[in-house]
Amino acid sequence: MATLVEKFFDDKDALTAELSATLEQSLRDGIKNDGRAVLMVSGGSSPAPAYKHLSTLDLDWQHVDVAMVDERWVDPSHEKSNEAFIKSTLLQNHGSAANFITMKNAAATAQQGAQECEAAYSELKSPYDVTILGMGPDGHTASLFPNADGLEHGLTTEQTVCAINAIQSDVTGSITERMTLTLNAIAQSKVVKLLISGEEKLAVYKQAKAGGDVNDMPLRAVLNHPSINIEVYWAP
């Protein structure tokens, strides 16, 4: 039975402290119980302090798999690369010993690179220990963007990843070609932590939670999924 737990914090420091502690425990439990832990990571400012804290912990990082939730189809050297962000925050210090699975490969397009990415992700332990999601002001999560080319496939396929070409907007910026976890893959997680900050995004979250067309606000597909255990973290 899916659960939805909302954790509202007075400030971002309190959110970071709670997130850091629960992520550490999930990784330790994964290693202890399964021999490996799998952490699915998103970019964004909200998880960055927790990633930096985790990187300093003396975990058995050689038994931790860190994999991307989504990625723009750009080289890792690009300023908008989520991979570069993860490498500069989580995969530092002790965390540098983790096994990192990237989404971006040498294929010219995300569509052409999807099969290779699927093969890489199929090697991961399932269910994943934690999947970290963010949310955009348009109601997207991961790279499941409203009315995007590939969205229907991403919400219905049993595959782990899919290519998405979003409709260009202020949210997407000029880079609309992405690779993302599918809804099915997000559901293959022991817990999903949805990170939200600010009053504007809180209003968007409440709108998504209230129901409606998943094509307009794909976050609804995650919130309404019958088997996803979600913890919502919010701070002003």
PDB file of C-alpha atoms in Angstrom:
ATOM      1  CA  MET A   1       0.000   0.000   0.000  1.00  0.00           C
ATOM      2  CA  ALA A   2       1.463   3.345  -1.051  1.00  0.00           C
ATOM      3  CA  THR A   3       1.957   6.074   1.501  1.00  0.00           C
ATOM      4  CA  LEU A   4       2.324   9.841   1.298  1.00  0.00           C
ATOM      5  CA  VAL A   5       4.104  11.537   4.184  1.00  0.00           C
ATOM      6  CA  GLU A   6       4.548  15.318   4.250  1.00  0.00           C
ATOM      7  CA  LYS A   7       7.435  16.807   6.209  1.00  0.00           C
ATOM      8  CA  PHE A   8       7.312  20.597   6.498  1.00  0.00           C
ATOM      9  CA  PHE A   9      10.369  22.331   7.950  1.00  0.00           C
ATOM     10  CA  ASP A  10      10.932  25.832   9.312  1.00  0.00           C
ATOM     11  CA  ASP A  11      14.007  26.372   7.150  1.00  0.00           C
ATOM     12  CA  LYS A  12      16.275  24.657   4.622  1.00  0.00           C
ATOM     13  CA  ASP A  13      18.874  23.786   7.258  1.00  0.00           C
ATOM     14  CA  ALA A  14      16.334  21.687   9.127  1.00  0.00           C
ATOM     15  CA  LEU A  15      15.277  20.013   5.880  1.00  0.00           C
ATOM     16  CA  THR A  16      18.895  19.235   5.018  1.00  0.00           C
ATOM     17  CA  ALA A  17      19.574  17.742   8.456  1.00  0.00           C
ATOM     18  CA  GLU A  18      16.582  15.398   8.250  1.00  0.00           C
ATOM     19  CA  LEU A  19      17.253  14.470   4.611  1.00  0.00           C
ATOM     20  CA  SER A  20      20.930  13.766   5.299  1.00  0.00           C
ATOM     21  CA  ALA A  21      20.143  11.541   8.276  1.00  0.00           C
ATOM     22  CA  THR A  22      17.506   9.498   6.440  1.00  0.00           C
ATOM     23  CA  LEU A  23      19.644   9.082   3.331  1.00  0.00           C
ATOM     24  CA  GLU A  24      22.551   7.858   5.427  1.00  0.00           C
ATOM     25  CA  GLN A  25      20.318   5.334   7.187  1.00  0.00           C
ATOM     26  CA  SER A  26      18.841   4.099   3.894  1.00  0.00           C
ATOM     27  CA  LEU A  27      22.298   3.558   2.402  1.00  0.00           C
ATOM     28  CA  ARG A  28      23.551   1.751   5.493  1.00  0.00           C
ATOM     29  CA  ASP A  29      20.438  -0.454   5.542  1.00  0.00           C
ATOM     30  CA  GLY A  30      20.786  -1.242   1.829  1.00  0.00           C
ATOM     31  CA  ILE A  31      24.392  -2.314   2.235  1.00  0.00           C
ATOM     32  CA  LYS A  32      23.615  -4.339   5.366  1.00  0.00           C
ATOM     33  CA  ASN A  33      20.534  -6.100   4.013  1.00  0.00           C
ATOM     34  CA  ASP A  34      21.330  -6.497   0.308  1.00  0.00           C
ATOM     35  CA  GLY A  35      25.078  -6.117   0.024  1.00  0.00           C
ATOM     36  CA  ARG A  36      24.639  -2.955  -2.066  1.00  0.00           C
ATOM     37  CA  ALA A  37      22.722   0.302  -1.848  1.00  0.00           C
ATOM     38  CA  VAL A  38      21.244   2.188  -4.813  1.00  0.00           C
ATOM     39  CA  LEU A  39      20.669   5.936  -4.659  1.00  0.00           C
ATOM     40  CA  MET A  40      18.874   7.657  -7.549  1.00  0.00           C
ATOM     41  CA  VAL A  41      19.821  11.331  -7.591  1.00  0.00           C
ATOM     42  CA  SER A  42      18.381  14.501  -9.081  1.00  0.00           C
ATOM     43  CA  GLY A  43      20.051  17.843  -9.609  1.00  0.00           C
ATOM     44  CA  GLY A  44      18.920  21.114  -8.061  1.00  0.00           C
ATOM     45  CA  SER A  45      19.755  23.333  -5.136  1.00  0.00           C
ATOM     46  CA  SER A  46      17.560  21.537  -2.574  1.00  0.00           C
ATOM     47  CA  PRO A  47      19.546  18.281  -2.263  1.00  0.00           C
ATOM     48  CA  ALA A  48      23.008  19.848  -2.762  1.00  0.00           C
ATOM     49  CA  PRO A  49      23.825  20.403   0.946  1.00  0.00           C
ATOM     50  CA  ALA A  50      22.726  16.858   1.795  1.00  0.00           C
ATOM     51  CA  TYR A  51      24.866  15.464  -1.018  1.00  0.00           C
ATOM     52  CA  LYS A  52      27.899  17.358   0.253  1.00  0.00           C
ATOM     53  CA  HIS A  53      27.298  16.089   3.783  1.00  0.00           C
ATOM     54  CA  LEU A  54      26.879  12.496   2.603  1.00  0.00           C
ATOM     55  CA  SER A  55      30.165  12.678   0.710  1.00  0.00           C
ATOM     56  CA  THR A  56      32.020  13.182   3.999  1.00  0.00           C
ATOM     57  CA  LEU A  57      30.566  10.102   5.698  1.00  0.00           C
ATOM     58  CA  ASP A  58      32.640   6.991   6.187  1.00  0.00           C
ATOM     59  CA  LEU A  59      30.206   4.633   4.468  1.00  0.00           C
ATOM     60  CA  ASP A  60      31.142   1.522   2.518  1.00  0.00           C
ATOM     61  CA  TRP A  61      30.951   3.573  -0.674  1.00  0.00           C
ATOM     62  CA  GLN A  62      32.358   0.782  -2.832  1.00  0.00           C
ATOM     63  CA  HIS A  63      29.025  -0.950  -2.284  1.00  0.00           C
ATOM     64  CA  VAL A  64      26.914   2.095  -3.225  1.00  0.00           C
ATOM     65  CA  ASP A  65      25.547   2.665  -6.725  1.00  0.00           C
ATOM     66  CA  VAL A  66      24.680   6.281  -7.543  1.00  0.00           C
ATOM     67  CA  ALA A  67      22.584   6.772 -10.672  1.00  0.00           C
ATOM     68  CA  MET A  68      20.908   9.749 -12.341  1.00  0.00           C
ATOM     69  CA  VAL A  69      17.159  10.312 -12.207  1.00  0.00           C
ATOM     70  CA  ASP A  70      17.345  12.404 -15.373  1.00  0.00           C
ATOM     71  CA  GLU A  71      19.817  14.224 -17.575  1.00  0.00           C
ATOM     72  CA  ARG A  72      19.928  16.815 -20.304  1.00  0.00           C
ATOM     73  CA  TRP A  73      21.472  15.355 -23.454  1.00  0.00           C
ATOM     74  CA  VAL A  74      24.660  17.387 -23.089  1.00  0.00           C
ATOM     75  CA  ASP A  75      28.278  16.483 -22.416  1.00  0.00           C
ATOM     76  CA  PRO A  76      29.316  16.202 -18.745  1.00  0.00           C
ATOM     77  CA  SER A  77      31.460  19.306 -19.209  1.00  0.00           C
ATOM     78  CA  HIS A  78      28.348  21.392 -20.008  1.00  0.00           C
ATOM     79  CA  GLU A  79      27.291  23.895 -17.344  1.00  0.00           C
ATOM     80  CA  LYS A  80      23.758  22.452 -17.338  1.00  0.00           C
ATOM     81  CA  SER A  81      24.861  18.842 -16.891  1.00  0.00           C
ATOM     82  CA  ASN A  82      23.313  17.085 -13.886  1.00  0.00           C
ATOM     83  CA  GLU A  83      26.202  14.632 -13.971  1.00  0.00           C
ATOM     84  CA  ALA A  84      28.663  17.472 -13.422  1.00  0.00           C
ATOM     85  CA  PHE A  85      26.551  18.687 -10.498  1.00  0.00           C
ATOM     86  CA  ILE A  86      26.510  15.261  -8.848  1.00  0.00           C
ATOM     87  CA  LYS A  87      30.250  14.842  -9.340  1.00  0.00           C
ATOM     88  CA  SER A  88      30.905  18.217  -7.703  1.00  0.00           C
ATOM     89  CA  THR A  89      28.667  17.555  -4.681  1.00  0.00           C
ATOM     90  CA  LEU A  90      28.064  13.890  -3.842  1.00  0.00           C
ATOM     91  CA  LEU A  91      30.954  12.152  -5.601  1.00  0.00           C
ATOM     92  CA  GLN A  92      33.597  13.969  -3.587  1.00  0.00           C
ATOM     93  CA  ASN A  93      35.616  12.989  -0.507  1.00  0.00           C
ATOM     94  CA  HIS A  94      34.570   9.485   0.630  1.00  0.00           C
ATOM     95  CA  GLY A  95      31.714   9.585  -1.870  1.00  0.00           C
ATOM     96  CA  SER A  96      34.147   9.478  -4.779  1.00  0.00           C
ATOM     97  CA  ALA A  97      34.460   5.715  -4.214  1.00  0.00           C
ATOM     98  CA  ALA A  98      30.803   5.098  -5.170  1.00  0.00           C
ATOM     99  CA  ASN A  99      29.946   3.366  -8.444  1.00  0.00           C
ATOM    100  CA  PHE A 100      28.400   6.053 -10.664  1.00  0.00           C
ATOM    101  CA  ILE A 101      25.988   5.249 -13.503  1.00  0.00           C
ATOM    102  CA  THR A 102      25.520   8.057 -15.967  1.00  0.00           C
ATOM    103  CA  MET A 103      22.646   8.554 -18.406  1.00  0.00           C
ATOM    104  CA  LYS A 104      24.506  10.472 -21.088  1.00  0.00           C
ATOM    105  CA  ASN A 105      26.405   8.294 -23.532  1.00  0.00           C
ATOM    106  CA  ALA A 106      28.094   8.780 -26.906  1.00  0.00           C
ATOM    107  CA  ALA A 107      24.900   8.495 -28.967  1.00  0.00           C
ATOM    108  CA  ALA A 108      23.984  11.572 -30.998  1.00  0.00           C
ATOM    109  CA  THR A 109      20.488  11.786 -29.517  1.00  0.00           C
ATOM    110  CA  ALA A 110      18.765  10.624 -26.355  1.00  0.00           C
ATOM    111  CA  GLN A 111      16.474   8.437 -28.448  1.00  0.00           C
ATOM    112  CA  GLN A 112      19.466   6.711 -30.019  1.00  0.00           C
ATOM    113  CA  GLY A 113      21.159   6.342 -26.642  1.00  0.00           C
ATOM    114  CA  ALA A 114      18.134   4.927 -24.792  1.00  0.00           C
ATOM    115  CA  GLN A 115      18.912   1.247 -25.378  1.00  0.00           C
ATOM    116  CA  GLU A 116      22.482   1.566 -24.068  1.00  0.00           C
ATOM    117  CA  CYS A 117      21.233   3.507 -21.048  1.00  0.00           C
ATOM    118  CA  GLU A 118      18.531   0.904 -20.399  1.00  0.00           C
ATOM    119  CA  ALA A 119      21.158  -1.835 -20.409  1.00  0.00           C
ATOM    120  CA  ALA A 120      23.302   0.034 -17.881  1.00  0.00           C
ATOM    121  CA  TYR A 121      20.370   0.648 -15.531  1.00  0.00           C
ATOM    122  CA  SER A 122      19.181  -2.959 -15.785  1.00  0.00           C
ATOM    123  CA  GLU A 123      22.310  -3.994 -13.869  1.00  0.00           C
ATOM    124  CA  LEU A 124      21.195  -2.102 -10.759  1.00  0.00           C
ATOM    125  CA  LYS A 125      19.670  -3.751  -7.716  1.00  0.00           C
ATOM    126  CA  SER A 126      15.909  -3.379  -7.521  1.00  0.00           C
ATOM    127  CA  PRO A 127      14.092  -2.071  -5.609  1.00  0.00           C
ATOM    128  CA  TYR A 128      16.313   0.977  -5.300  1.00  0.00           C
ATOM    129  CA  ASP A 129      16.877   2.206  -1.772  1.00  0.00           C
ATOM    130  CA  VAL A 130      16.032   5.877  -2.379  1.00  0.00           C
ATOM    131  CA  THR A 131      14.961   7.984  -5.354  1.00  0.00           C
ATOM    132  CA  ILE A 132      15.256  11.748  -4.970  1.00  0.00           C
ATOM    133  CA  LEU A 133      12.887  13.854  -7.052  1.00  0.00           C
ATOM    134  CA  GLY A 134      12.401  17.559  -7.506  1.00  0.00           C
ATOM    135  CA  MET A 135       9.465  19.410  -9.013  1.00  0.00           C
ATOM    136  CA  GLY A 136       9.279  22.287 -11.461  1.00  0.00           C
ATOM    137  CA  PRO A 137       6.828  25.181 -11.437  1.00  0.00           C
ATOM    138  CA  ASP A 138       5.125  23.523 -14.415  1.00  0.00           C
ATOM    139  CA  GLY A 139       4.450  20.333 -12.434  1.00  0.00           C
ATOM    140  CA  HIS A 140       7.181  18.222 -14.037  1.00  0.00           C
ATOM    141  CA  THR A 141       9.296  15.790 -12.074  1.00  0.00           C
ATOM    142  CA  ALA A 142      12.430  13.965 -13.226  1.00  0.00           C
ATOM    143  CA  SER A 143      12.319  14.929 -16.926  1.00  0.00           C
ATOM    144  CA  LEU A 144       8.684  13.954 -17.287  1.00  0.00           C
ATOM    145  CA  PHE A 145       7.550  17.303 -18.696  1.00  0.00           C
ATOM    146  CA  PRO A 146       3.970  18.381 -19.463  1.00  0.00           C
ATOM    147  CA  ASN A 147       2.785  17.244 -22.897  1.00  0.00           C
ATOM    148  CA  ALA A 148       6.346  16.378 -23.949  1.00  0.00           C
ATOM    149  CA  ASP A 149       7.199  14.148 -26.871  1.00  0.00           C
ATOM    150  CA  GLY A 150       7.755  10.777 -25.193  1.00  0.00           C
ATOM    151  CA  LEU A 151       5.756  11.552 -22.028  1.00  0.00           C
ATOM    152  CA  GLU A 152       3.035   8.973 -22.662  1.00  0.00           C
ATOM    153  CA  HIS A 153       5.693   6.316 -23.220  1.00  0.00           C
ATOM    154  CA  GLY A 154       7.504   7.405 -20.047  1.00  0.00           C
ATOM    155  CA  LEU A 155       4.326   7.039 -17.994  1.00  0.00           C
ATOM    156  CA  THR A 156       3.230   3.670 -19.401  1.00  0.00           C
ATOM    157  CA  THR A 157       6.289   1.645 -20.422  1.00  0.00           C
ATOM    158  CA  GLU A 158       7.763  -1.114 -18.260  1.00  0.00           C
ATOM    159  CA  GLN A 159      11.243   0.028 -19.262  1.00  0.00           C
ATOM    160  CA  THR A 160      13.514   1.823 -16.808  1.00  0.00           C
ATOM    161  CA  VAL A 161      14.521   4.863 -18.853  1.00  0.00           C
ATOM    162  CA  CYS A 162      13.165   6.753 -21.817  1.00  0.00           C
ATOM    163  CA  ALA A 163      14.056   9.660 -24.071  1.00  0.00           C
ATOM    164  CA  ILE A 164      12.016  12.847 -23.716  1.00  0.00           C
ATOM    165  CA  ASN A 165      11.830  15.930 -25.894  1.00  0.00           C
ATOM    166  CA  ALA A 166      10.099  18.630 -23.885  1.00  0.00           C
ATOM    167  CA  ILE A 167       8.252  21.641 -25.228  1.00  0.00           C
ATOM    168  CA  GLN A 168      10.644  24.574 -24.899  1.00  0.00           C
ATOM    169  CA  SER A 169       9.684  26.946 -22.099  1.00  0.00           C
ATOM    170  CA  ASP A 170      11.146  29.127 -19.378  1.00  0.00           C
ATOM    171  CA  VAL A 171      11.386  25.961 -17.281  1.00  0.00           C
ATOM    172  CA  THR A 172      13.203  23.765 -19.795  1.00  0.00           C
ATOM    173  CA  GLY A 173      15.429  26.473 -21.232  1.00  0.00           C
ATOM    174  CA  SER A 174      16.903  25.773 -24.651  1.00  0.00           C
ATOM    175  CA  ILE A 175      17.908  22.173 -23.880  1.00  0.00           C
ATOM    176  CA  THR A 176      14.722  20.146 -24.353  1.00  0.00           C
ATOM    177  CA  GLU A 177      16.236  16.753 -25.147  1.00  0.00           C
ATOM    178  CA  ARG A 178      16.503  14.608 -22.007  1.00  0.00           C
ATOM    179  CA  MET A 179      16.841  11.087 -20.670  1.00  0.00           C
ATOM    180  CA  THR A 180      14.758  10.192 -17.639  1.00  0.00           C
ATOM    181  CA  LEU A 181      13.619   7.446 -15.347  1.00  0.00           C
ATOM    182  CA  THR A 182      10.174   6.232 -16.324  1.00  0.00           C
ATOM    183  CA  LEU A 183       7.225   6.164 -13.937  1.00  0.00           C
ATOM    184  CA  ASN A 184       7.727   2.397 -13.673  1.00  0.00           C
ATOM    185  CA  ALA A 185      11.338   2.912 -12.571  1.00  0.00           C
ATOM    186  CA  ILE A 186      10.387   5.567 -10.023  1.00  0.00           C
ATOM    187  CA  ALA A 187       7.957   3.003  -8.602  1.00  0.00           C
ATOM    188  CA  GLN A 188      10.867   0.540  -8.172  1.00  0.00           C
ATOM    189  CA  SER A 189      12.120   2.384  -5.106  1.00  0.00           C
ATOM    190  CA  LYS A 190      11.669   1.637  -1.439  1.00  0.00           C
ATOM    191  CA  VAL A 191      11.029   5.334  -0.878  1.00  0.00           C
ATOM    192  CA  VAL A 192      10.775   8.436  -3.072  1.00  0.00           C
ATOM    193  CA  LYS A 193      11.810  11.723  -1.502  1.00  0.00           C
ATOM    194  CA  LEU A 194      10.188  14.704  -3.232  1.00  0.00           C
ATOM    195  CA  LEU A 195      11.996  17.947  -2.411  1.00  0.00           C
ATOM    196  CA  ILE A 196      10.129  21.250  -2.680  1.00  0.00           C
ATOM    197  CA  SER A 197      11.035  24.757  -1.571  1.00  0.00           C
ATOM    198  CA  GLY A 198       9.158  28.043  -1.485  1.00  0.00           C
ATOM    199  CA  GLU A 199       5.519  29.053  -1.396  1.00  0.00           C
ATOM    200  CA  GLU A 200       5.146  29.090  -5.193  1.00  0.00           C
ATOM    201  CA  LYS A 201       6.176  25.456  -5.565  1.00  0.00           C
ATOM    202  CA  LEU A 202       4.100  24.462  -2.559  1.00  0.00           C
ATOM    203  CA  ALA A 203       1.058  25.815  -4.392  1.00  0.00           C
ATOM    204  CA  VAL A 204       2.017  23.814  -7.506  1.00  0.00           C
ATOM    205  CA  TYR A 205       2.426  20.674  -5.423  1.00  0.00           C
ATOM    206  CA  LYS A 206      -1.006  21.159  -3.847  1.00  0.00           C
ATOM    207  CA  GLN A 207      -2.509  21.665  -7.308  1.00  0.00           C
ATOM    208  CA  ALA A 208      -0.923  18.427  -8.505  1.00  0.00           C
ATOM    209  CA  LYS A 209      -2.044  16.583  -5.378  1.00  0.00           C
ATOM    210  CA  ALA A 210      -5.632  17.730  -5.930  1.00  0.00           C
ATOM    211  CA  GLY A 211      -5.817  15.670  -9.129  1.00  0.00           C
ATOM    212  CA  GLY A 212      -6.344  16.310 -12.823  1.00  0.00           C
ATOM    213  CA  ASP A 213      -4.720  15.490 -16.148  1.00  0.00           C
ATOM    214  CA  VAL A 214      -1.301  13.846 -15.727  1.00  0.00           C
ATOM    215  CA  ASN A 215      -0.241  15.181 -19.127  1.00  0.00           C
ATOM    216  CA  ASP A 216      -0.590  18.727 -17.826  1.00  0.00           C
ATOM    217  CA  MET A 217       1.211  18.006 -14.536  1.00  0.00           C
ATOM    218  CA  PRO A 218       3.141  14.722 -14.730  1.00  0.00           C
ATOM    219  CA  LEU A 219       3.904  14.850 -10.985  1.00  0.00           C
ATOM    220  CA  ARG A 220       0.306  13.696 -10.569  1.00  0.00           C
ATOM    221  CA  ALA A 221       1.249  10.308 -12.000  1.00  0.00           C
ATOM    222  CA  VAL A 222       3.791   9.850  -9.200  1.00  0.00           C
ATOM    223  CA  LEU A 223       1.517  11.160  -6.444  1.00  0.00           C
ATOM    224  CA  ASN A 224      -1.382   8.968  -7.613  1.00  0.00           C
ATOM    225  CA  HIS A 225       0.639   5.801  -8.198  1.00  0.00           C
ATOM    226  CA  PRO A 226      -0.749   2.867  -6.189  1.00  0.00           C
ATOM    227  CA  SER A 227       2.597   1.542  -4.968  1.00  0.00           C
ATOM    228  CA  ILE A 228       4.991   4.501  -4.584  1.00  0.00           C
ATOM    229  CA  ASN A 229       5.898   5.437  -1.019  1.00  0.00           C
ATOM    230  CA  ILE A 230       6.518   9.194  -1.087  1.00  0.00           C
ATOM    231  CA  GLU A 231       8.014  11.503   1.503  1.00  0.00           C
ATOM    232  CA  VAL A 232       7.531  15.172   0.663  1.00  0.00           C
ATOM    233  CA  TYR A 233      10.121  17.545   2.115  1.00  0.00           C
ATOM    234  CA  TRP A 234       9.255  21.240   2.048  1.00  0.00           C
ATOM    235  CA  ALA A 235      10.965  24.329   3.391  1.00  0.00           C
ATOM    236  CA  PRO A 236      10.349  28.022   2.686  1.00  0.00           C
TER     237      PRO A 236
END
